[in-house]
Amino acid sequence: MITTFRGKKITGILSVLPENEYDFDEETAHFADIQTRRLKRIMGFGKRRSAKADTTTGDLCHYAMQYLLDNNLIQVEEVGAIIVSGLTPDYFIPHNSNILHGEFGFAKDVVCIDIPQGCCGFMIGLMEAAMLLEHISGKKVLVFTADVLNRKNYEDKIYAPSFGGDACSVTVVENKVEASDIFYSIHNDGTGREALIMHAGGWRMPRSAKTSIPVDTGEGDKKPYDALWMNGSMVFNFMQKEVPPMVDELLDYAGVTKDDIDVFLCHQPNKFMLQKLAQRMKVPFEKMPMNIVGTFGNSSGSTIPVNIAYNYGERMKSEQVKCCMAAFGSGLTWAGAVMELGNLDFCEMVTSNL
C-alpha cells in the first residue's frame, strides 16, 4: 500500500530508557576472542539499556504517561486514542492500552488498540494513528512503542549483548489543517515469516520446561524455542532487496529526490546493515544516523523515535526538516514515510529507574 495522509502531524516525542546499562566488552570478556572483537567492529556493538528483571512493558508505558502529565506536556482530556505497539505485553488479556486507560482515568470513548509488532511497530503505529484521526475530531492519538525483550535469559552467548535494548517511546499525533502531507508506504511478505520467529509462547507451542532447552537451530548454534530465532543472512538479504526500491518508490510518489531529504531515519538493527543500506540507497552516511544501536541497543520498534529524541531533540523543537523514515523486520514487514518533521511541542529523552 502507498498512500497520502493529509492534515496529520507529529507534535511531540518522548523516549524513555532504563537506567541499567551494559557494555559489550564487559559482557563478552569471559569468552572474548577474535570473532567477538570482529563483531564489535563490524556491527558497531557498544552499550545497551536493559530494564530490571521485574519491569514490564506496561511499567515503561506508565512511566512515560506519568512524565507527560507531570510536565504538562499533555492532558488526559486531550487524548482520543491510545496505541501500544510491541512484542512483550504484560498479559495476553487485558491489553496494555486498556491497562493504561484504567490507570489514568481516560474517558470511556477513548479508543484503545494494541499492535503486536516488532521493528516496524513505530511505522505501523503512525499509520494507525493517522487513520484514527480521520474519525477523532479535536483529539490527540498517543502511539506507544515499548518492549522488554531483555527479560529472556538466552543461552546464545552473543545474542543478548549484540541485540537487546529495552526502551519505550510515546509519540503524539494530531490533526493540523496546515500540516504538510505525509507520504506513506507499507509492504509485507509472509513467505519469509520464519526469518524472525519465537516458536514458543503462543497457543501453537505453549512454553514449558521442554521449550527452554537449547536445540540446534540449523544456523550453527543452539537456542531454546523460547528465544527469538533469526536467520541473519535472510534478514540482511531481505533488507537489501526490498527497502531501497520502497524508498525510491516513496520518494517518487512524494515528488522529491534524495537530495531533498535532510535526514533518513531508519530502524537500527546494527551498524553494518545500516551502512550497507545507505550504500545501496546511495545516501551519504552523514544523512543516516547510525549511533543508536551502539549506544542503547536495538530496541525494536522504538529505535526511530529514540533516534529522533537523542540526535535531534532540541532541533526538532525549533526547526523543521524533511525526513524519510524506514523500518523493516519481523513479518516480514517493511514500511516508510516521507514527511516534514519538526516544530514539535516537545522532543525529549529521559532515563527511568525501572
C-alpha positions as YAML, in Angstrom:
chain: A
units: angstrom
residues:
- id: 1
  name: MET
  ca: [0.00, 0.00, 0.00]
- id: 2
  name: ILE
  ca: [1.15, 3.51, -0.78]
- id: 3
  name: THR
  ca: [-0.94, 6.48, 0.23]
- id: 4
  name: THR
  ca: [-1.06, 10.06, 1.48]
- id: 5
  name: PHE
  ca: [-2.19, 11.24, 4.89]
- id: 6
  name: ARG
  ca: [-3.29, 14.87, 4.86]
- id: 7
  name: GLY
  ca: [-3.62, 17.27, 7.76]
- id: 8
  name: LYS
  ca: [-1.77, 14.98, 10.22]
- id: 9
  name: LYS
  ca: [1.25, 15.97, 12.25]
- id: 10
  name: ILE
  ca: [3.58, 14.55, 14.87]
- id: 11
  name: THR
  ca: [3.57, 17.16, 17.64]
- id: 12
  name: GLY
  ca: [5.61, 15.51, 20.38]
- id: 13
  name: ILE
  ca: [8.03, 12.67, 21.06]
- id: 14
  name: LEU
  ca: [9.19, 11.28, 24.40]
- id: 15
  name: SER
  ca: [11.67, 8.42, 24.72]
- id: 16
  name: VAL
  ca: [12.26, 6.58, 28.00]
- id: 17
  name: LEU
  ca: [15.40, 4.50, 28.56]
- id: 18
  name: PRO
  ca: [16.04, 2.24, 31.57]
- id: 19
  name: GLU
  ca: [19.00, 3.31, 33.70]
- id: 20
  name: ASN
  ca: [20.68, -0.15, 33.65]
- id: 21
  name: GLU
  ca: [23.48, -0.01, 31.10]
- id: 22
  name: TYR
  ca: [25.56, -2.93, 29.84]
- id: 23
  name: ASP
  ca: [28.81, -2.75, 27.91]
- id: 24
  name: PHE
  ca: [29.57, -5.22, 25.11]
- id: 25
  name: ASP
  ca: [33.22, -5.62, 26.13]
- id: 26
  name: GLU
  ca: [32.31, -6.36, 29.75]
- id: 27
  name: GLU
  ca: [29.54, -8.79, 28.81]
- id: 28
  name: THR
  ca: [31.78, -10.74, 26.46]
- id: 29
  name: ALA
  ca: [35.01, -10.55, 28.48]
- id: 30
  name: HIS
  ca: [34.76, -14.16, 29.69]
- id: 31
  name: PHE
  ca: [34.78, -15.53, 26.16]
- id: 32
  name: ALA
  ca: [36.30, -12.67, 24.16]
- id: 33
  name: ASP
  ca: [38.01, -13.88, 21.01]
- id: 34
  name: ILE
  ca: [38.80, -12.66, 17.51]
- id: 35
  name: GLN
  ca: [35.23, -13.32, 16.38]
- id: 36
  name: THR
  ca: [33.81, -11.24, 19.23]
- id: 37
  name: ARG
  ca: [36.11, -8.31, 18.52]
- id: 38
  name: ARG
  ca: [35.26, -8.57, 14.82]
- id: 39
  name: LEU
  ca: [31.55, -8.49, 15.62]
- id: 40
  name: LYS
  ca: [32.00, -5.35, 17.70]
- id: 41
  name: ARG
  ca: [33.95, -3.60, 14.95]
- id: 42
  name: ILE
  ca: [31.68, -4.57, 12.07]
- id: 43
  name: MET
  ca: [28.30, -4.47, 13.77]
- id: 44
  name: GLY
  ca: [29.00, -1.43, 15.91]
- id: 45
  name: PHE
  ca: [28.08, -3.11, 19.19]
- id: 46
  name: GLY
  ca: [28.75, -0.95, 22.22]
- id: 47
  name: LYS
  ca: [26.32, -0.35, 25.05]
- id: 48
  name: ARG
  ca: [22.70, -1.31, 25.59]
- id: 49
  name: ARG
  ca: [19.97, -0.50, 28.08]
- id: 50
  name: SER
  ca: [18.06, -3.18, 29.94]
- id: 51
  name: ALA
  ca: [15.04, -2.89, 32.19]
- id: 52
  name: LYS
  ca: [15.10, -4.52, 35.62]
- id: 53
  name: ALA
  ca: [14.07, -8.15, 35.91]
- id: 54
  name: ASP
  ca: [10.58, -7.32, 37.16]
- id: 55
  name: THR
  ca: [9.91, -4.34, 34.88]
- id: 56
  name: THR
  ca: [7.25, -4.80, 32.22]
- id: 57
  name: THR
  ca: [6.24, -3.02, 29.05]
- id: 58
  name: GLY
  ca: [3.28, -1.62, 30.99]
- id: 59
  name: ASP
  ca: [5.63, -0.17, 33.62]
- id: 60
  name: LEU
  ca: [7.62, 1.71, 30.98]
- id: 61
  name: CYS
  ca: [4.44, 3.00, 29.32]
- id: 62
  name: HIS
  ca: [3.06, 4.10, 32.71]
- id: 63
  name: TYR
  ca: [6.30, 5.96, 33.44]
- id: 64
  name: ALA
  ca: [6.15, 7.73, 30.07]
- id: 65
  name: MET
  ca: [2.50, 8.69, 30.52]
- id: 66
  name: GLN
  ca: [3.08, 9.96, 34.05]
- id: 67
  name: TYR
  ca: [6.04, 12.04, 32.82]
- id: 68
  name: LEU
  ca: [3.89, 13.68, 30.15]
- id: 69
  name: LEU
  ca: [1.23, 14.57, 32.71]
- id: 70
  name: ASP
  ca: [3.64, 15.72, 35.43]
- id: 71
  name: ASN
  ca: [5.38, 18.04, 33.00]
- id: 72
  name: ASN
  ca: [2.15, 19.40, 31.49]
- id: 73
  name: LEU
  ca: [3.08, 18.06, 28.07]
- id: 74
  name: ILE
  ca: [-0.38, 16.59, 27.61]
- id: 75
  name: GLN
  ca: [-3.70, 16.44, 29.43]
- id: 76
  name: VAL
  ca: [-5.85, 13.36, 29.88]
- id: 77
  name: GLU
  ca: [-8.89, 15.03, 28.32]
- id: 78
  name: GLU
  ca: [-6.93, 15.81, 25.12]
- id: 79
  name: VAL
  ca: [-6.47, 12.13, 24.24]
- id: 80
  name: GLY
  ca: [-8.79, 10.37, 21.81]
- id: 81
  name: ALA
  ca: [-6.86, 7.12, 21.29]
- id: 82
  name: ILE
  ca: [-4.09, 5.05, 22.86]
- id: 83
  name: ILE
  ca: [-2.00, 2.72, 20.70]
- id: 84
  name: VAL
  ca: [0.60, 0.39, 22.23]
- id: 85
  name: SER
  ca: [2.91, -1.44, 19.83]
- id: 86
  name: GLY
  ca: [5.34, -4.12, 20.94]
- id: 87
  name: LEU
  ca: [6.12, -7.80, 21.34]
- id: 88
  name: THR
  ca: [6.25, -8.14, 25.12]
- id: 89
  name: PRO
  ca: [2.77, -7.45, 26.54]
- id: 90
  name: ASP
  ca: [2.15, -7.66, 30.28]
- id: 91
  name: TYR
  ca: [-0.65, -10.13, 29.62]
- id: 92
  name: PHE
  ca: [-2.41, -11.74, 26.68]
- id: 93
  name: ILE
  ca: [-5.58, -10.30, 28.25]
- id: 94
  name: PRO
  ca: [-6.10, -7.44, 29.08]
- id: 95
  name: HIS
  ca: [-4.14, -5.34, 26.61]
- id: 96
  name: ASN
  ca: [-1.57, -2.75, 27.66]
- id: 97
  name: SER
  ca: [-3.57, 0.08, 26.07]
- id: 98
  name: ASN
  ca: [-6.57, -0.84, 28.23]
- id: 99
  name: ILE
  ca: [-4.35, -1.04, 31.32]
- id: 100
  name: LEU
  ca: [-3.09, 2.49, 30.63]
- id: 101
  name: HIS
  ca: [-6.66, 3.62, 30.08]
- id: 102
  name: GLY
  ca: [-7.67, 2.39, 33.51]
- id: 103
  name: GLU
  ca: [-4.58, 3.62, 35.32]
- id: 104
  name: PHE
  ca: [-5.01, 7.21, 34.17]
- id: 105
  name: GLY
  ca: [-8.77, 7.52, 34.02]
- id: 106
  name: PHE
  ca: [-9.23, 8.28, 30.34]
- id: 107
  name: ALA
  ca: [-12.74, 8.89, 29.03]
- id: 108
  name: LYS
  ca: [-14.76, 5.84, 28.02]
- id: 109
  name: ASP
  ca: [-14.88, 6.88, 24.36]
- id: 110
  name: VAL
  ca: [-11.06, 6.79, 24.07]
- id: 111
  name: VAL
  ca: [-10.03, 4.11, 21.57]
- id: 112
  name: CYS
  ca: [-7.54, 1.50, 22.89]
- id: 113
  name: ILE
  ca: [-5.53, -0.66, 20.48]
- id: 114
  name: ASP
  ca: [-2.56, -2.99, 20.99]
- id: 115
  name: ILE
  ca: [-0.47, -3.87, 17.93]
- id: 116
  name: PRO
  ca: [1.84, -6.93, 18.21]
- id: 117
  name: GLN
  ca: [4.64, -5.62, 16.01]
- id: 118
  name: GLY
  ca: [8.42, -5.60, 16.24]
- id: 119
  name: CYS
  ca: [10.81, -3.45, 14.23]
- id: 120
  name: CYS
  ca: [8.02, -1.80, 12.20]
- id: 121
  name: GLY
  ca: [5.96, -1.03, 15.30]
- id: 122
  name: PHE
  ca: [6.55, 2.72, 15.17]
- id: 123
  name: MET
  ca: [5.70, 3.00, 11.49]
- id: 124
  name: ILE
  ca: [2.55, 0.88, 11.81]
- id: 125
  name: GLY
  ca: [1.54, 2.84, 14.90]
- id: 126
  name: LEU
  ca: [1.81, 6.07, 12.91]
- id: 127
  name: MET
  ca: [-0.35, 4.60, 10.16]
- id: 128
  name: GLU
  ca: [-3.00, 3.53, 12.66]
- id: 129
  name: ALA
  ca: [-2.92, 6.96, 14.33]
- id: 130
  name: ALA
  ca: [-3.38, 8.76, 11.01]
- id: 131
  name: MET
  ca: [-6.36, 6.57, 10.13]
- id: 132
  name: LEU
  ca: [-7.98, 7.02, 13.55]
- id: 133
  name: LEU
  ca: [-7.61, 10.79, 13.30]
- id: 134
  name: GLU
  ca: [-9.96, 10.74, 10.33]
- id: 135
  name: HIS
  ca: [-12.66, 9.90, 12.87]
- id: 136
  name: ILE
  ca: [-11.44, 11.64, 16.04]
- id: 137
  name: SER
  ca: [-12.12, 15.35, 15.95]
- id: 138
  name: GLY
  ca: [-10.11, 17.68, 18.16]
- id: 139
  name: LYS
  ca: [-8.28, 14.89, 19.97]
- id: 140
  name: LYS
  ca: [-4.75, 13.51, 20.01]
- id: 141
  name: VAL
  ca: [-3.53, 9.96, 19.48]
- id: 142
  name: LEU
  ca: [-0.75, 8.58, 21.67]
- id: 143
  name: VAL
  ca: [1.45, 5.99, 19.96]
- id: 144
  name: PHE
  ca: [3.49, 3.97, 22.45]
- id: 145
  name: THR
  ca: [6.26, 1.64, 21.30]
- id: 146
  name: ALA
  ca: [7.76, -0.43, 24.08]
- id: 147
  name: ASP
  ca: [9.47, -3.75, 24.66]
- id: 148
  name: VAL
  ca: [11.43, -5.54, 27.38]
- id: 149
  name: LEU
  ca: [12.99, -8.19, 25.18]
- id: 150
  name: ASN
  ca: [15.99, -8.45, 27.51]
- id: 151
  name: ARG
  ca: [13.80, -10.19, 30.09]
- id: 152
  name: LYS
  ca: [14.62, -13.53, 28.47]
- id: 153
  name: ASN
  ca: [17.71, -15.43, 29.60]
- id: 154
  name: TYR
  ca: [19.14, -16.53, 26.28]
- id: 155
  name: GLU
  ca: [21.67, -19.35, 26.09]
- id: 156
  name: ASP
  ca: [23.24, -17.86, 22.97]
- id: 157
  name: LYS
  ca: [26.39, -16.19, 24.29]
- id: 158
  name: ILE
  ca: [26.29, -13.48, 21.62]
- id: 159
  name: TYR
  ca: [22.56, -12.79, 21.47]
- id: 160
  name: ALA
  ca: [21.91, -10.58, 24.47]
- id: 161
  name: PRO
  ca: [24.84, -8.12, 24.16]
- id: 162
  name: SER
  ca: [24.54, -7.90, 20.39]
- id: 163
  name: PHE
  ca: [20.81, -7.41, 20.04]
- id: 164
  name: GLY
  ca: [18.68, -6.46, 23.00]
- id: 165
  name: GLY
  ca: [17.95, -2.95, 24.13]
- id: 166
  name: ASP
  ca: [14.87, -2.09, 26.17]
- id: 167
  name: ALA
  ca: [13.09, 1.23, 25.62]
- id: 168
  name: CYS
  ca: [9.75, 2.97, 25.43]
- id: 169
  name: SER
  ca: [8.61, 5.89, 23.35]
- id: 170
  name: VAL
  ca: [5.38, 7.82, 23.09]
- id: 171
  name: THR
  ca: [4.59, 9.89, 20.02]
- id: 172
  name: VAL
  ca: [1.74, 12.38, 19.87]
- id: 173
  name: VAL
  ca: [-0.09, 12.62, 16.55]
- id: 174
  name: GLU
  ca: [-2.93, 15.03, 15.88]
- id: 175
  name: ASN
  ca: [-4.93, 16.76, 13.18]
- id: 176
  name: LYS
  ca: [-3.40, 20.00, 11.92]
- id: 177
  name: VAL
  ca: [-5.01, 21.65, 8.90]
- id: 178
  name: GLU
  ca: [-1.78, 23.41, 7.99]
- id: 179
  name: ALA
  ca: [0.37, 20.26, 8.21]
- id: 180
  name: SER
  ca: [2.18, 19.15, 5.07]
- id: 181
  name: ASP
  ca: [1.27, 15.80, 3.55]
- id: 182
  name: ILE
  ca: [2.69, 12.56, 4.90]
- id: 183
  name: PHE
  ca: [3.53, 10.09, 2.14]
- id: 184
  name: TYR
  ca: [3.39, 6.54, 3.45]
- id: 185
  name: SER
  ca: [4.18, 3.06, 2.20]
- id: 186
  name: ILE
  ca: [3.93, -0.40, 3.76]
- id: 187
  name: HIS
  ca: [4.66, -3.90, 2.42]
- id: 188
  name: ASN
  ca: [4.53, -7.45, 3.76]
- id: 189
  name: ASP
  ca: [5.87, -10.83, 2.69]
- id: 190
  name: GLY
  ca: [4.56, -13.63, 4.87]
- id: 191
  name: THR
  ca: [6.54, -16.25, 2.96]
- id: 192
  name: GLY
  ca: [9.59, -15.01, 4.89]
- id: 193
  name: ARG
  ca: [7.85, -15.14, 8.28]
- id: 194
  name: GLU
  ca: [10.28, -17.68, 9.76]
- id: 195
  name: ALA
  ca: [13.29, -15.40, 9.27]
- id: 196
  name: LEU
  ca: [12.41, -13.90, 12.66]
- id: 197
  name: ILE
  ca: [10.39, -16.20, 14.86]
- id: 198
  name: MET
  ca: [9.84, -17.02, 18.53]
- id: 199
  name: HIS
  ca: [8.36, -20.51, 18.36]
- id: 200
  name: ALA
  ca: [7.14, -20.91, 21.94]
- id: 201
  name: GLY
  ca: [4.74, -18.77, 23.94]
- id: 202
  name: GLY
  ca: [1.60, -18.83, 21.82]
- id: 203
  name: TRP
  ca: [-1.14, -21.42, 21.58]
- id: 204
  name: ARG
  ca: [0.66, -23.45, 18.87]
- id: 205
  name: MET
  ca: [3.59, -24.14, 21.22]
- id: 206
  name: PRO
  ca: [2.95, -23.13, 24.84]
- id: 207
  name: ARG
  ca: [6.04, -22.52, 26.95]
- id: 208
  name: SER
  ca: [7.21, -25.43, 29.06]
- id: 209
  name: ALA
  ca: [10.35, -26.89, 30.57]
- id: 210
  name: LYS
  ca: [10.95, -28.56, 27.23]
- id: 211
  name: THR
  ca: [10.84, -25.32, 25.21]
- id: 212
  name: SER
  ca: [13.56, -23.81, 27.43]
- id: 213
  name: ILE
  ca: [16.09, -26.48, 26.41]
- id: 214
  name: PRO
  ca: [18.54, -25.29, 23.69]
- id: 215
  name: VAL
  ca: [18.22, -27.11, 20.38]
- id: 216
  name: ASP
  ca: [20.14, -26.93, 17.10]
- id: 217
  name: THR
  ca: [18.83, -24.01, 15.04]
- id: 218
  name: GLY
  ca: [20.46, -25.19, 11.84]
- id: 219
  name: GLU
  ca: [22.48, -21.97, 11.77]
- id: 220
  name: GLY
  ca: [25.47, -23.34, 13.66]
- id: 221
  name: ASP
  ca: [24.26, -22.53, 17.17]
- id: 222
  name: LYS
  ca: [21.73, -23.62, 19.75]
- id: 223
  name: LYS
  ca: [18.76, -21.76, 21.17]
- id: 224
  name: PRO
  ca: [15.64, -22.71, 23.11]
- id: 225
  name: TYR
  ca: [12.27, -22.42, 21.41]
- id: 226
  name: ASP
  ca: [11.55, -19.70, 23.98]
- id: 227
  name: ALA
  ca: [14.16, -17.46, 22.33]
- id: 228
  name: LEU
  ca: [13.97, -15.32, 19.24]
- id: 229
  name: TRP
  ca: [15.40, -17.19, 16.25]
- id: 230
  name: MET
  ca: [16.79, -15.03, 13.49]
- id: 231
  name: ASN
  ca: [18.09, -16.09, 10.09]
- id: 232
  name: GLY
  ca: [20.62, -13.28, 9.81]
- id: 233
  name: SER
  ca: [21.51, -13.75, 6.14]
- id: 234
  name: MET
  ca: [17.84, -13.94, 5.15]
- id: 235
  name: VAL
  ca: [17.01, -10.75, 7.06]
- id: 236
  name: PHE
  ca: [20.01, -8.95, 5.55]
- id: 237
  name: ASN
  ca: [19.15, -10.01, 2.02]
- id: 238
  name: PHE
  ca: [15.52, -9.03, 2.52]
- id: 239
  name: MET
  ca: [16.55, -5.59, 3.75]
- id: 240
  name: GLN
  ca: [18.93, -5.04, 0.83]
- id: 241
  name: LYS
  ca: [16.43, -6.27, -1.73]
- id: 242
  name: GLU
  ca: [13.19, -4.64, -0.56]
- id: 243
  name: VAL
  ca: [13.93, -1.43, 1.35]
- id: 244
  name: PRO
  ca: [15.85, 0.60, -1.29]
- id: 245
  name: PRO
  ca: [13.17, 0.18, -4.01]
- id: 246
  name: MET
  ca: [10.47, 1.00, -1.47]
- id: 247
  name: VAL
  ca: [12.27, 4.25, -0.63]
- id: 248
  name: ASP
  ca: [12.75, 5.07, -4.32]
- id: 249
  name: GLU
  ca: [9.06, 4.47, -4.99]
- id: 250
  name: LEU
  ca: [8.06, 6.54, -1.99]
- id: 251
  name: LEU
  ca: [10.28, 9.47, -2.91]
- id: 252
  name: ASP
  ca: [8.95, 9.41, -6.47]
- id: 253
  name: TYR
  ca: [5.39, 9.30, -5.12]
- id: 254
  name: ALA
  ca: [6.17, 12.28, -2.86]
- id: 255
  name: GLY
  ca: [7.73, 14.19, -5.76]
- id: 256
  name: VAL
  ca: [11.12, 14.64, -4.09]
- id: 257
  name: THR
  ca: [14.66, 13.35, -4.57]
- id: 258
  name: LYS
  ca: [17.19, 12.00, -2.10]
- id: 259
  name: ASP
  ca: [18.93, 15.36, -2.23]
- id: 260
  name: ASP
  ca: [15.74, 16.99, -0.95]
- id: 261
  name: ILE
  ca: [15.75, 14.77, 2.15]
- id: 262
  name: ASP
  ca: [17.58, 16.25, 5.15]
- id: 263
  name: VAL
  ca: [17.78, 13.04, 7.15]
- id: 264
  name: PHE
  ca: [16.99, 9.35, 6.68]
- id: 265
  name: LEU
  ca: [15.67, 7.90, 9.94]
- id: 266
  name: CYS
  ca: [15.94, 4.13, 9.71]
- id: 267
  name: HIS
  ca: [15.36, 1.30, 12.15]
- id: 268
  name: GLN
  ca: [18.72, 0.35, 13.67]
- id: 269
  name: PRO
  ca: [19.40, -3.40, 13.98]
- id: 270
  name: ASN
  ca: [23.18, -2.93, 13.72]
- id: 271
  name: LYS
  ca: [25.67, -0.55, 12.13]
- id: 272
  name: PHE
  ca: [26.72, -2.99, 9.40]
- id: 273
  name: MET
  ca: [23.20, -3.29, 8.00]
- id: 274
  name: LEU
  ca: [22.71, 0.48, 8.09]
- id: 275
  name: GLN
  ca: [25.97, 1.13, 6.25]
- id: 276
  name: LYS
  ca: [25.08, -1.41, 3.58]
- id: 277
  name: LEU
  ca: [21.59, 0.07, 3.30]
- id: 278
  name: ALA
  ca: [22.98, 3.59, 2.90]
- id: 279
  name: GLN
  ca: [25.40, 2.38, 0.23]
- id: 280
  name: ARG
  ca: [22.66, 0.53, -1.63]
- id: 281
  name: MET
  ca: [20.42, 3.59, -1.48]
- id: 282
  name: LYS
  ca: [23.34, 5.89, -2.45]
- id: 283
  name: VAL
  ca: [22.74, 8.02, 0.65]
- id: 284
  name: PRO
  ca: [25.68, 9.72, 2.44]
- id: 285
  name: PHE
  ca: [26.39, 8.23, 5.86]
- id: 286
  name: GLU
  ca: [26.03, 11.65, 7.44]
- id: 287
  name: LYS
  ca: [22.39, 11.76, 6.35]
- id: 288
  name: MET
  ca: [21.59, 8.45, 8.04]
- id: 289
  name: PRO
  ca: [22.38, 8.42, 11.80]
- id: 290
  name: MET
  ca: [23.79, 5.05, 12.90]
- id: 291
  name: ASN
  ca: [24.67, 5.67, 16.55]
- id: 292
  name: ILE
  ca: [21.56, 4.46, 18.36]
- id: 293
  name: VAL
  ca: [22.13, 0.70, 18.28]
- id: 294
  name: GLY
  ca: [25.72, 1.12, 19.55]
- id: 295
  name: THR
  ca: [24.66, 3.49, 22.32]
- id: 296
  name: PHE
  ca: [21.39, 1.97, 23.55]
- id: 297
  name: GLY
  ca: [21.00, -1.35, 21.74]
- id: 298
  name: ASN
  ca: [18.35, -2.49, 19.28]
- id: 299
  name: SER
  ca: [15.07, -1.53, 20.96]
- id: 300
  name: SER
  ca: [12.94, -2.95, 18.15]
- id: 301
  name: GLY
  ca: [10.07, -0.57, 17.28]
- id: 302
  name: SER
  ca: [11.49, 2.25, 19.40]
- id: 303
  name: THR
  ca: [14.76, 2.85, 17.52]
- id: 304
  name: ILE
  ca: [13.36, 5.57, 15.24]
- id: 305
  name: PRO
  ca: [11.76, 7.74, 17.96]
- id: 306
  name: VAL
  ca: [14.83, 7.18, 20.18]
- id: 307
  name: ASN
  ca: [16.94, 8.32, 17.22]
- id: 308
  name: ILE
  ca: [14.87, 11.47, 16.83]
- id: 309
  name: ALA
  ca: [14.94, 12.36, 20.53]
- id: 310
  name: TYR
  ca: [18.64, 11.59, 21.01]
- id: 311
  name: ASN
  ca: [20.11, 13.11, 17.86]
- id: 312
  name: TYR
  ca: [17.64, 15.91, 17.10]
- id: 313
  name: GLY
  ca: [15.84, 16.70, 20.35]
- id: 314
  name: GLU
  ca: [16.50, 20.42, 20.56]
- id: 315
  name: ARG
  ca: [16.49, 20.95, 16.81]
- id: 316
  name: MET
  ca: [13.06, 19.34, 16.46]
- id: 317
  name: LYS
  ca: [11.53, 21.88, 18.83]
- id: 318
  name: SER
  ca: [12.61, 24.91, 16.81]
- id: 319
  name: GLU
  ca: [13.20, 23.74, 13.25]
- id: 320
  name: GLN
  ca: [11.52, 21.60, 10.63]
- id: 321
  name: VAL
  ca: [13.32, 19.06, 8.47]
- id: 322
  name: LYS
  ca: [12.26, 16.89, 5.59]
- id: 323
  name: CYS
  ca: [12.83, 13.30, 6.58]
- id: 324
  name: CYS
  ca: [12.43, 9.84, 5.18]
- id: 325
  name: MET
  ca: [11.69, 7.10, 7.71]
- id: 326
  name: ALA
  ca: [12.12, 3.40, 7.02]
- id: 327
  name: ALA
  ca: [11.69, 0.31, 9.16]
- id: 328
  name: PHE
  ca: [11.97, -3.38, 8.38]
- id: 329
  name: GLY
  ca: [11.74, -6.62, 10.31]
- id: 330
  name: SER
  ca: [9.52, -9.43, 11.53]
- id: 331
  name: GLY
  ca: [6.66, -10.45, 9.33]
- id: 332
  name: LEU
  ca: [8.46, -9.86, 7.05]
- id: 333
  name: THR
  ca: [7.30, -6.25, 7.07]
- id: 334
  name: TRP
  ca: [8.81, -3.03, 5.74]
- id: 335
  name: ALA
  ca: [7.37, 0.48, 5.81]
- id: 336
  name: GLY
  ca: [8.42, 4.03, 5.10]
- id: 337
  name: ALA
  ca: [7.25, 7.62, 5.23]
- id: 338
  name: VAL
  ca: [8.31, 10.97, 3.83]
- id: 339
  name: MET
  ca: [7.26, 13.97, 5.89]
- id: 340
  name: GLU
  ca: [8.14, 17.34, 7.33]
- id: 341
  name: LEU
  ca: [9.15, 16.72, 10.94]
- id: 342
  name: GLY
  ca: [9.79, 19.45, 13.48]
- id: 343
  name: ASN
  ca: [8.46, 22.46, 15.39]
- id: 344
  name: LEU
  ca: [7.36, 19.93, 18.00]
- id: 345
  name: ASP
  ca: [5.77, 20.86, 21.30]
- id: 346
  name: PHE
  ca: [8.35, 18.60, 22.94]
- id: 347
  name: CYS
  ca: [11.06, 16.15, 21.92]
- id: 348
  name: GLU
  ca: [12.77, 14.64, 24.95]
- id: 349
  name: MET
  ca: [14.69, 11.64, 26.20]
- id: 350
  name: VAL
  ca: [14.60, 10.67, 29.86]
- id: 351
  name: THR
  ca: [16.12, 7.89, 31.94]
- id: 352
  name: SER
  ca: [13.91, 5.90, 34.28]
- id: 353
  name: ASN
  ca: [14.84, 3.85, 37.35]
- id: 354
  name: LEU
  ca: [12.83, 0.90, 36.03]
...
